Short mmCIF file of C-alpha atoms and ligand atoms in Angstrom, two decimals:
data_model
loop_
_atom_site.label_atom_id
_atom_site.label_comp_id
_atom_site.label_asym_id
_atom_site.label_seq_id
_atom_site.Cartn_x
_atom_site.Cartn_y
_atom_site.Cartn_z
CA MET A 1 0.05 0.01 0.01
CA ILE A 2 1.49 3.41 -0.94
CA ILE A 3 0.09 6.58 0.54
CA LEU A 4 0.70 10.27 -0.05
CA GLY A 5 0.57 12.32 3.32
CA ILE A 6 0.04 16.05 3.58
CA GLU A 7 0.59 18.16 6.67
CA THR A 8 -0.19 21.88 6.91
CA THR A 9 -1.84 22.34 10.44
CA CYS A 10 0.81 24.69 11.80
CA ASP A 11 4.04 26.18 10.42
CA GLU A 12 5.51 23.22 8.51
CA THR A 13 4.45 22.55 4.87
CA ALA A 14 5.07 18.78 4.54
CA ALA A 15 4.43 15.96 2.20
CA ALA A 16 5.69 12.43 2.25
CA VAL A 17 5.15 9.04 0.59
CA VAL A 18 4.99 5.97 2.85
CA SER A 19 4.45 2.33 2.12
CA ARG A 20 2.83 -0.28 4.36
CA THR A 21 3.11 -4.00 3.98
CA ALA A 22 0.00 -6.26 4.65
CA GLU A 23 1.88 -7.32 7.95
CA GLY A 24 1.91 -3.71 8.96
CA ARG A 25 5.49 -2.78 8.39
CA GLY A 26 6.09 0.77 7.20
CA GLN A 27 8.62 2.39 5.02
CA ILE A 28 9.29 5.91 4.29
CA LEU A 29 9.86 6.58 0.63
CA SER A 30 10.15 10.37 0.92
CA ASN A 31 9.59 12.87 3.58
CA VAL A 32 9.78 16.61 2.42
CA ILE A 33 9.45 19.38 4.94
CA LEU A 34 9.52 23.18 4.51
CA SER A 35 9.77 24.97 7.81
CA GLN A 36 8.24 28.52 8.02
CA ILE A 37 10.25 29.35 11.12
CA SER A 38 12.13 32.39 9.42
CA GLU A 39 8.79 33.92 8.37
CA HIS A 40 7.37 33.86 11.95
CA ALA A 41 10.52 34.52 14.03
CA GLU A 42 10.21 38.26 14.11
CA PHE A 43 6.85 37.79 15.74
CA GLY A 44 7.96 35.42 18.42
CA GLY A 45 5.38 32.80 17.45
CA VAL A 46 3.32 31.41 14.53
CA VAL A 47 1.09 33.95 12.87
CA PRO A 48 -1.91 32.07 11.36
CA GLU A 49 -2.51 34.34 8.43
CA ILE A 50 1.22 34.14 7.35
CA ALA A 51 1.27 30.53 7.77
CA ALA A 52 -1.82 29.88 5.64
CA ARG A 53 -0.48 32.02 2.76
CA ALA A 54 3.00 30.29 2.95
CA HIS A 55 1.30 26.85 2.72
CA VAL A 56 -0.63 27.98 -0.41
CA GLU A 57 2.70 29.09 -2.14
CA ALA A 58 4.71 26.04 -1.13
CA LEU A 59 2.52 23.03 -1.02
CA ASP A 60 2.27 22.13 -4.66
CA HIS A 61 6.10 22.10 -4.98
CA ILE A 62 6.57 20.14 -1.76
CA ILE A 63 4.07 17.49 -2.97
CA ALA A 64 5.93 17.33 -6.47
CA LYS A 65 9.20 16.90 -4.64
CA ALA A 66 7.85 14.14 -2.33
CA MET A 67 6.41 12.20 -5.30
CA ALA A 68 9.61 12.61 -7.29
CA GLU A 69 11.93 11.55 -4.46
CA ALA A 70 9.63 8.45 -3.85
CA LYS A 71 9.68 7.79 -7.62
CA VAL A 72 5.98 7.13 -7.65
CA SER A 73 3.08 8.51 -9.86
CA PHE A 74 -0.19 9.65 -8.61
CA GLU A 75 -1.69 6.66 -10.40
CA SER A 76 0.29 4.28 -8.29
CA LEU A 77 -0.97 5.69 -5.07
CA ASP A 78 -3.49 3.68 -2.90
CA GLY A 79 -4.82 6.72 -1.11
CA VAL A 80 -4.23 10.38 -0.28
CA ALA A 81 -4.16 11.41 3.34
CA ALA A 82 -4.13 14.99 4.75
CA ALA A 83 -4.24 16.34 8.36
CA ALA A 84 -7.78 17.55 8.59
CA GLY A 85 -7.15 19.09 12.04
CA PRO A 86 -6.77 20.04 14.74
CA GLY A 87 -4.72 23.15 13.87
CA LEU A 88 -4.68 26.48 12.42
CA ILE A 89 -7.81 26.46 10.23
CA GLY A 90 -6.36 28.41 7.23
CA GLY A 91 -3.52 25.95 6.79
CA VAL A 92 -5.72 22.82 7.46
CA ILE A 93 -8.04 24.05 4.56
CA VAL A 94 -5.09 24.51 2.25
CA GLY A 95 -3.75 20.84 2.88
CA LEU A 96 -7.09 19.11 3.00
CA THR A 97 -8.39 20.85 -0.22
CA THR A 98 -5.29 19.80 -2.03
CA ALA A 99 -5.66 16.31 -0.97
CA LYS A 100 -9.27 16.25 -2.13
CA ALA A 101 -8.20 17.61 -5.49
CA ILE A 102 -5.62 14.86 -5.96
CA ALA A 103 -7.94 12.20 -4.73
CA LEU A 104 -10.75 13.35 -7.10
CA ALA A 105 -8.48 13.88 -10.17
CA HIS A 106 -6.88 10.48 -9.81
CA GLY A 107 -9.91 8.52 -8.38
CA LYS A 108 -8.05 7.55 -5.09
CA PRO A 109 -9.56 7.13 -1.65
CA LEU A 110 -9.27 10.21 0.71
CA ILE A 111 -8.25 9.73 4.33
CA ALA A 112 -8.81 12.78 6.63
CA VAL A 113 -6.33 12.23 9.41
CA ASN A 114 -6.36 13.65 12.90
CA HIS A 115 -2.92 15.33 13.37
CA LEU A 116 -2.78 14.00 16.92
CA GLU A 117 -3.59 10.50 15.81
CA ALA A 118 -0.64 10.76 13.39
CA HIS A 119 1.72 11.66 16.23
CA ALA A 120 0.19 8.87 18.25
CA LEU A 121 0.71 6.14 15.66
CA THR A 122 4.24 7.16 14.52
CA ALA A 123 6.00 4.77 16.91
CA ARG A 124 4.31 2.03 14.87
CA LEU A 125 5.99 3.30 11.64
CA THR A 126 9.52 3.62 13.33
CA ASP A 127 9.55 0.99 15.96
CA ALA A 128 6.38 -1.34 15.15
CA THR A 129 5.36 -0.71 18.74
CA PRO A 130 2.48 -3.02 19.55
CA PHE A 131 -0.75 -1.75 21.24
CA PRO A 132 -1.43 -0.72 23.89
CA TYR A 133 1.13 1.95 24.73
CA CYS A 134 1.19 5.27 26.60
CA LEU A 135 1.94 8.36 24.58
CA PHE A 136 3.43 11.62 25.91
CA LEU A 137 2.88 14.18 23.26
CA ALA A 138 4.47 17.65 23.96
CA SER A 139 4.88 20.22 21.30
CA GLY A 140 4.30 23.95 20.86
CA GLY A 141 0.54 23.35 20.35
CA HIS A 142 -0.23 20.26 22.34
CA THR A 143 0.52 18.56 25.68
CA GLN A 144 -1.34 15.30 26.24
CA ILE A 145 -1.00 11.96 27.86
CA LEU A 146 -2.76 9.33 25.95
CA GLY A 147 -3.62 5.59 26.06
CA VAL A 148 -3.20 4.22 22.56
CA ARG A 149 -5.27 1.01 22.54
CA GLY A 150 -5.70 0.63 18.67
CA VAL A 151 -6.10 2.52 15.52
CA GLY A 152 -8.94 5.03 16.30
CA ASP A 153 -9.03 3.87 19.87
CA TYR A 154 -7.54 6.52 22.19
CA LEU A 155 -7.99 7.22 25.78
CA ARG A 156 -7.10 10.83 26.84
CA LEU A 157 -5.59 10.44 30.27
CA GLY A 158 -4.49 14.03 30.82
CA GLY A 159 -3.58 17.34 29.04
CA THR A 160 -2.90 20.91 29.62
CA VAL A 161 -5.59 23.26 30.87
CA ASP A 162 -3.84 26.24 29.45
CA ASP A 163 -0.33 26.64 27.68
CA ALA A 164 1.34 23.63 26.01
CA ILE A 165 4.92 22.79 27.28
CA GLY A 166 6.53 24.01 24.02
CA GLU A 167 4.48 27.16 24.20
CA ALA A 168 5.76 27.78 27.77
CA PHE A 169 9.40 27.33 26.58
CA ASP A 170 8.66 29.68 23.70
CA LYS A 171 7.07 32.38 25.98
CA THR A 172 9.99 32.07 28.47
CA ALA A 173 12.48 32.60 25.63
CA LYS A 174 10.49 35.60 24.50
CA LEU A 175 10.25 37.09 27.90
CA LEU A 176 14.11 36.72 28.34
CA GLY A 177 14.78 37.98 24.82
CA LEU A 178 16.40 34.73 23.55
CA GLY A 179 14.48 34.37 20.23
CA TYR A 180 12.15 31.79 18.50
CA PRO A 181 11.66 28.93 18.70
CA GLY A 182 12.47 29.08 22.32
CA GLY A 183 12.83 25.44 23.52
CA PRO A 184 16.39 24.78 22.20
CA LEU A 185 17.62 28.28 23.30
CA VAL A 186 16.22 27.93 26.75
CA GLU A 187 17.75 24.35 27.10
CA LYS A 188 21.20 25.80 26.05
CA GLU A 189 21.06 28.64 28.54
CA ALA A 190 19.81 26.20 31.26
CA ALA A 191 22.91 23.98 30.77
CA ARG A 192 25.04 26.74 32.44
CA GLY A 193 22.47 28.00 34.98
CA ASP A 194 21.63 27.26 38.60
CA ALA A 195 18.36 25.44 38.71
CA ALA A 196 18.05 25.95 42.47
CA ARG A 197 18.35 29.83 42.41
CA PHE A 198 14.73 30.57 41.77
CA ALA A 199 11.91 28.88 43.72
CA LEU A 200 9.27 28.44 40.97
CA PRO A 201 6.05 26.46 41.41
CA ARG A 202 5.36 22.95 40.23
CA PRO A 203 1.76 23.41 39.07
CA MET A 204 -0.64 20.48 39.48
CA ALA A 205 2.05 18.31 41.11
CA GLY A 206 0.53 15.65 43.54
CA ARG A 207 -2.83 15.71 41.96
CA ARG A 208 -4.58 12.24 41.09
CA ASP A 209 -5.30 13.29 37.54
CA ALA A 210 -2.67 13.66 34.81
CA ASP A 211 -3.35 17.29 33.75
CA PHE A 212 -0.75 20.08 33.24
CA SER A 213 -1.00 23.75 33.86
CA LEU A 214 1.83 25.93 32.68
CA SER A 215 0.59 29.57 32.61
CA GLY A 216 1.19 30.03 36.37
CA LEU A 217 4.76 28.88 35.99
CA LYS A 218 5.32 31.40 33.25
CA THR A 219 3.96 34.25 35.34
CA ALA A 220 6.02 33.15 38.37
CA LEU A 221 9.10 33.30 36.11
CA ARG A 222 8.14 36.86 34.88
CA ILE A 223 7.75 38.01 38.39
CA GLU A 224 11.15 36.69 39.35
CA ALA A 225 12.76 38.28 36.30
CA GLN A 226 11.11 41.62 36.99
CA LYS A 227 12.42 41.65 40.54
CA ILE A 228 15.97 41.49 39.49
CA ALA A 229 15.99 43.43 36.19
CA PRO A 230 18.11 44.42 34.36
CA LEU A 231 19.07 40.85 33.81
CA SER A 232 22.75 39.74 33.51
CA ASP A 233 23.78 36.80 31.37
CA GLN A 234 23.98 34.70 34.47
CA ASP A 235 20.47 35.73 35.61
CA VAL A 236 19.11 34.60 32.34
CA ALA A 237 20.89 31.23 32.52
CA ASP A 238 19.67 30.75 36.14
CA LEU A 239 16.09 31.62 35.19
CA CYS A 240 16.22 29.13 32.27
CA ALA A 241 17.68 26.35 34.45
CA SER A 242 14.96 26.96 37.14
CA PHE A 243 12.28 27.04 34.64
CA GLN A 244 13.42 23.83 32.89
CA GLN A 245 13.80 22.08 36.19
CA ALA A 246 10.27 22.97 37.22
CA VAL A 247 8.98 21.62 33.95
CA VAL A 248 11.03 18.40 34.34
CA ASP A 249 9.61 17.94 37.85
CA VAL A 250 6.01 18.55 36.59
CA VAL A 251 6.56 16.04 33.63
CA LYS A 252 7.77 13.40 36.01
CA ASP A 253 4.84 13.90 38.38
CA ARG A 254 2.27 14.13 35.73
CA LEU A 255 3.50 11.06 33.77
CA ARG A 256 3.69 8.98 36.86
CA SER A 257 0.07 9.80 37.40
CA GLY A 258 -0.87 9.21 33.82
CA LEU A 259 0.73 5.79 33.79
CA ARG A 260 -1.02 4.83 37.05
CA MET A 261 -4.30 5.75 35.28
CA PHE A 262 -3.17 3.79 32.31
CA ARG A 263 -2.60 0.70 34.25
CA LEU A 264 -5.96 0.92 36.04
CA ARG A 265 -7.92 1.57 32.96
CA VAL A 266 -5.97 -0.21 30.12
CA GLY A 267 -3.46 -2.54 31.68
CA ASN A 268 0.26 -2.71 31.25
CA PRO A 269 1.67 -0.61 28.49
CA THR A 270 4.09 -2.15 25.97
CA ALA A 271 5.98 1.12 25.92
CA LEU A 272 6.05 4.76 26.90
CA VAL A 273 6.23 6.65 23.55
CA CYS A 274 7.15 10.23 23.20
CA ALA A 275 6.32 12.70 20.41
CA GLY A 276 6.42 16.45 19.72
CA GLY A 277 9.36 18.86 19.60
CA VAL A 278 9.70 19.11 23.36
CA ALA A 279 10.98 15.51 23.47
CA ALA A 280 14.19 16.84 21.96
CA ASN A 281 15.04 18.33 25.27
CA GLN A 282 17.66 16.26 27.00
CA ALA A 283 16.56 16.85 30.64
CA ILE A 284 13.00 15.91 29.55
CA ARG A 285 14.29 12.94 27.75
CA LYS A 286 16.13 11.79 30.87
CA VAL A 287 12.96 11.91 32.96
CA LEU A 288 11.02 9.96 30.40
CA HIS A 289 13.63 7.26 30.57
CA ARG A 290 13.35 7.24 34.34
CA VAL A 291 9.52 6.88 34.48
CA ALA A 292 9.51 4.26 31.78
CA PHE A 293 12.13 2.27 33.71
CA GLU A 294 10.10 2.59 36.91
CA ILE A 295 7.24 0.67 35.24
CA GLY A 296 9.46 -1.76 33.35
CA ALA A 297 8.42 -0.40 30.09
CA GLU A 298 10.52 0.67 27.13
CA LEU A 299 10.86 4.23 26.17
CA VAL A 300 10.26 4.66 22.36
CA ALA A 301 11.45 7.93 20.97
CA PRO A 302 11.27 8.23 17.25
CA PRO A 303 14.07 10.23 15.62
CA PRO A 304 13.49 13.99 16.21
CA ALA A 305 12.50 14.62 12.52
CA LEU A 306 9.57 12.18 13.04
CA CYS A 307 8.70 13.54 16.58
CA THR A 308 8.05 16.95 15.16
CA ASP A 309 5.41 17.75 12.54
CA ASN A 310 6.01 15.94 9.26
CA GLY A 311 4.17 14.41 6.30
CA ALA A 312 5.31 10.76 6.99
CA MET A 313 3.32 10.52 10.18
CA ILE A 314 0.18 11.71 8.18
CA ALA A 315 0.70 9.17 5.42
CA TRP A 316 1.40 6.33 7.96
CA ALA A 317 -1.88 7.20 9.87
CA GLY A 318 -3.61 7.24 6.52
CA ALA A 319 -2.22 3.78 5.75
CA GLU A 320 -3.23 2.38 9.11
CA ARG A 321 -6.64 3.69 8.56
CA LEU A 322 -6.99 2.60 4.90
CA ALA A 323 -5.88 -0.91 5.96
CA LEU A 324 -8.94 -1.00 8.13
CA GLY A 325 -11.17 0.24 5.27
CA LEU A 326 -11.60 3.69 6.90
CA THR A 327 -11.79 6.42 4.26
CA ASP A 328 -13.62 9.73 4.11
CA PRO A 329 -15.99 11.43 1.75
CA LEU A 330 -14.73 14.38 -0.42
CA ASP A 331 -16.82 16.78 1.54
CA VAL A 332 -15.21 15.92 4.95
CA ALA A 333 -14.79 19.20 6.83
CA PRO A 334 -11.48 20.70 8.18
CA ARG A 335 -11.52 21.10 11.88
CA ALA A 336 -9.64 23.58 14.07
CA ARG A 337 -10.55 21.60 17.15
CA TRP A 338 -10.72 17.75 17.02
CA PRO A 339 -10.21 15.93 20.32
CA LEU A 340 -8.57 12.60 19.83
CA ASP A 341 -11.23 10.55 21.81
CA GLU A 342 -13.69 11.61 19.00
CA VAL A 343 -11.54 9.71 16.45
CA ALA A 344 -13.35 6.37 16.33
CA ALA A 345 -12.26 3.61 14.26
CA THR A 346 -15.39 3.86 12.09
CA ALA A 347 -15.92 5.81 8.96
CA ARG A 348 -16.87 9.40 9.64
CA THR A 349 -19.02 11.56 7.55
CA GLY A 350 -17.22 14.73 8.61
CA ARG A 351 -20.68 16.42 9.38
O1 KG4 B 1 6.43 19.38 17.39
P1 KG4 B 1 6.95 20.76 17.14
O2 KG4 B 1 8.04 20.86 16.13
O3 KG4 B 1 5.82 21.56 16.43
C1 KG4 B 1 4.52 21.83 16.96
O4 KG4 B 1 4.41 22.67 17.94
O5 KG4 B 1 3.59 21.30 16.44
O6 KG4 B 1 7.27 21.41 18.52
C2 KG4 B 1 7.83 22.71 18.58
C3 KG4 B 1 7.87 23.08 19.94
C4 KG4 B 1 8.34 24.54 20.14
O7 KG4 B 1 7.47 25.11 21.01
C5 KG4 B 1 9.71 24.39 20.58
O8 KG4 B 1 10.13 25.54 21.54
C6 KG4 B 1 9.78 23.05 21.43
O9 KG4 B 1 8.88 22.24 20.61
N1 KG4 B 1 10.97 22.50 21.52
C7 KG4 B 1 11.72 22.30 22.64
C8 KG4 B 1 13.05 21.95 22.37
N2 KG4 B 1 13.08 21.78 20.95
C9 KG4 B 1 11.82 22.25 20.43
N3 KG4 B 1 11.34 22.54 23.93
C10 KG4 B 1 12.19 22.37 24.88
N4 KG4 B 1 13.52 21.96 24.57
C11 KG4 B 1 13.88 21.61 23.42
N5 KG4 B 1 15.18 21.32 23.16
ZN1 ZN B 2 2.25 18.19 15.88
#
């Protein structure tokens, strides 16, 4: 089975071609990504209008490149998949409409993929991870702990009630004048800072649920920074280290709680899987290893290029769904909001 996948929900314009054997083994034939980071950098975050326009300009070329690199023709595809949400609606419309046009013109099935489902299933493309597993998804737009029981069968165990973790890193970087995207810059500063200098809160820690809240942490950091302004280089490093340590502690506590819920409601997970740009952070990676070790599960961490937004994960989720006979009508609607627990393993009408 050969599937084209299109991703345009945020600030990456991406297309990929992925194959899947009848036994469920995946292979990436091409994976082309165009990042818009430079177009959003001066604003310190993604500007939806700029993103949508950039997707329109780039997408046809990116798809042509993905098809050429995979050496396949539209005729030889078994299906066309696009992220139909959740995300910035302008971008989602661009990607989904393009997929519909290709599917219609070439008489191929359309698969409207939930972007979060694509993150959730990536471990099966890279590591053939069996169900059920626990997913920690942490990016600029999402922070969730999920039970992945099967294709279309997700149990949301916890999530953020305000900012995503990556967003909190980005806002911290902006506040400290470090640039965008903030995660890698804050991590770099933290490496030479004193994590014990500022007493920042560990929001939600100790609660029985597996939810996150990060906006209070961000505010606490701002107050500490204002108290000692103007900031020296060492102040910035110490603030970053203290912030990162607080996030690490929160992730440890919330994941332990999420895994406890997983075992009560699903059973023993085959693995703890991470996804999203935040998983690139070494301190966070370390704590993920630790909580996985505590429950005797393996930590599955797909390579960074497949943890962050990409077309291969959309194509793969499309392949997994098509293998179950799940396709979507050409009038399926794009969705800005689309919680994963609404993604049933049944054909949707999109209405
Ligand atoms: O998954 P991703 O590439 O894009 C989406 O948000 O969908 O994640 C990007 C996010 C940004 O917020 C970025 O600051 C964060 O992941 N990030 C990091 C690190 N690298 C990227 N956060 C903390 N530490 C890092 N090393
Ligand atoms: Zn994503």
